[in-house]
Amino acid sequence: MHRSDQDLLKAIYDNKDENAFKVFYNRYAKLLLNWATKRTGNRDLAEDIVQNFWVIFWSKSHTIKTDEFGVARTYLIHYFTYRMLDYLRTSASKFSGHEFALDTVENEESYLHIIEDIQVKDMLDMIDRVLINFPILTQDIFRNIWEHNCSVKETSIAYGVSEKVVRTHYKKVLSLVQVQTKAFIGISSKSFKIFLEILILVGLIK
């Protein structure tokens, strides 16, 4: 019988149900590993981050919320990414020789409270409004990379087009999304690039 994320999370937190944990882990482990790998560019580092996250998750599963359908995916990624940021700021990860692509985030703490105020649904609705103006192929390519974390190569194979075509379609949408995000957030152009990177990292723009 399929158990909802909501049921699994409750069982893990209330009863320390190891079977429920295994089901939840198997459901999302690959997604989180791919998410961390793509955002750090380092598979070994990503594995360390994910392993550390699941240890935290076991004792704090109640912090993961679910949507109206009992699905935890969006909130799980959001929470996971904040934990990833915490991990990357530690001396342990830096001592290991890992360089984090968004080191500047440490100097942009003032923006984090803005992120917390942004509703995920509002951001996704904005992206949907941007996408609807593009051809179906462009929409599909963007969603395949952004939502499903597929690589350019995987997307190229899936849609039978060259990798150059995939990059071109993806960049067209991303450029407009950046413009709309800037207007949506209402921040200065000087800080926009860093802020957009933070938005991408925390998964508020899917």
PDB file of C-alpha atoms in Angstrom, residues 8-9 27 29 51 58 63 70 87 94 99 113 115-116 140 146 160 171 175 179 195 200:
ATOM      1  CA  LEU A   8       5.451   8.619   6.818  1.00  0.00           C
ATOM      2  CA  LEU A   9       6.659  11.818   8.466  1.00  0.00           C
ATOM      3  CA  ARG A  27      11.547   8.022  -2.169  1.00  0.00           C
ATOM      4  CA  ALA A  29      17.427  10.065  -1.490  1.00  0.00           C
ATOM      5  CA  GLN A  51      24.432  11.843   4.721  1.00  0.00           C
ATOM      6  CA  TRP A  58      15.772  11.531  11.771  1.00  0.00           C
ATOM      7  CA  THR A  63      10.076  20.333  10.486  1.00  0.00           C
ATOM      8  CA  GLY A  70       0.281  15.269   1.563  1.00  0.00           C
ATOM      9  CA  TYR A  87      27.092  22.502   6.057  1.00  0.00           C
ATOM     10  CA  LYS A  94      36.291  24.034   3.863  1.00  0.00           C
ATOM     11  CA  GLU A  99      35.126  25.375  -2.665  1.00  0.00           C
ATOM     12  CA  HIS A 113      14.592  37.063   5.528  1.00  0.00           C
ATOM     13  CA  ILE A 115      13.416  34.605   0.895  1.00  0.00           C
ATOM     14  CA  GLU A 116      11.447  33.375   3.889  1.00  0.00           C
ATOM     15  CA  ASP A 140       9.339  21.150 -21.935  1.00  0.00           C
ATOM     16  CA  TRP A 146      14.713  22.930 -13.866  1.00  0.00           C
ATOM     17  CA  GLY A 160      15.816  14.467 -29.980  1.00  0.00           C
ATOM     18  CA  LYS A 171      18.633  30.321 -21.648  1.00  0.00           C
ATOM     19  CA  SER A 175      16.684  35.278 -19.088  1.00  0.00           C
ATOM     20  CA  VAL A 179      13.840  39.843 -15.465  1.00  0.00           C
ATOM     21  CA  PHE A 195      20.093  37.247  -4.867  1.00  0.00           C
ATOM     22  CA  ILE A 200      17.957  29.256  -7.366  1.00  0.00           C
TER      23      ILE A 200
END
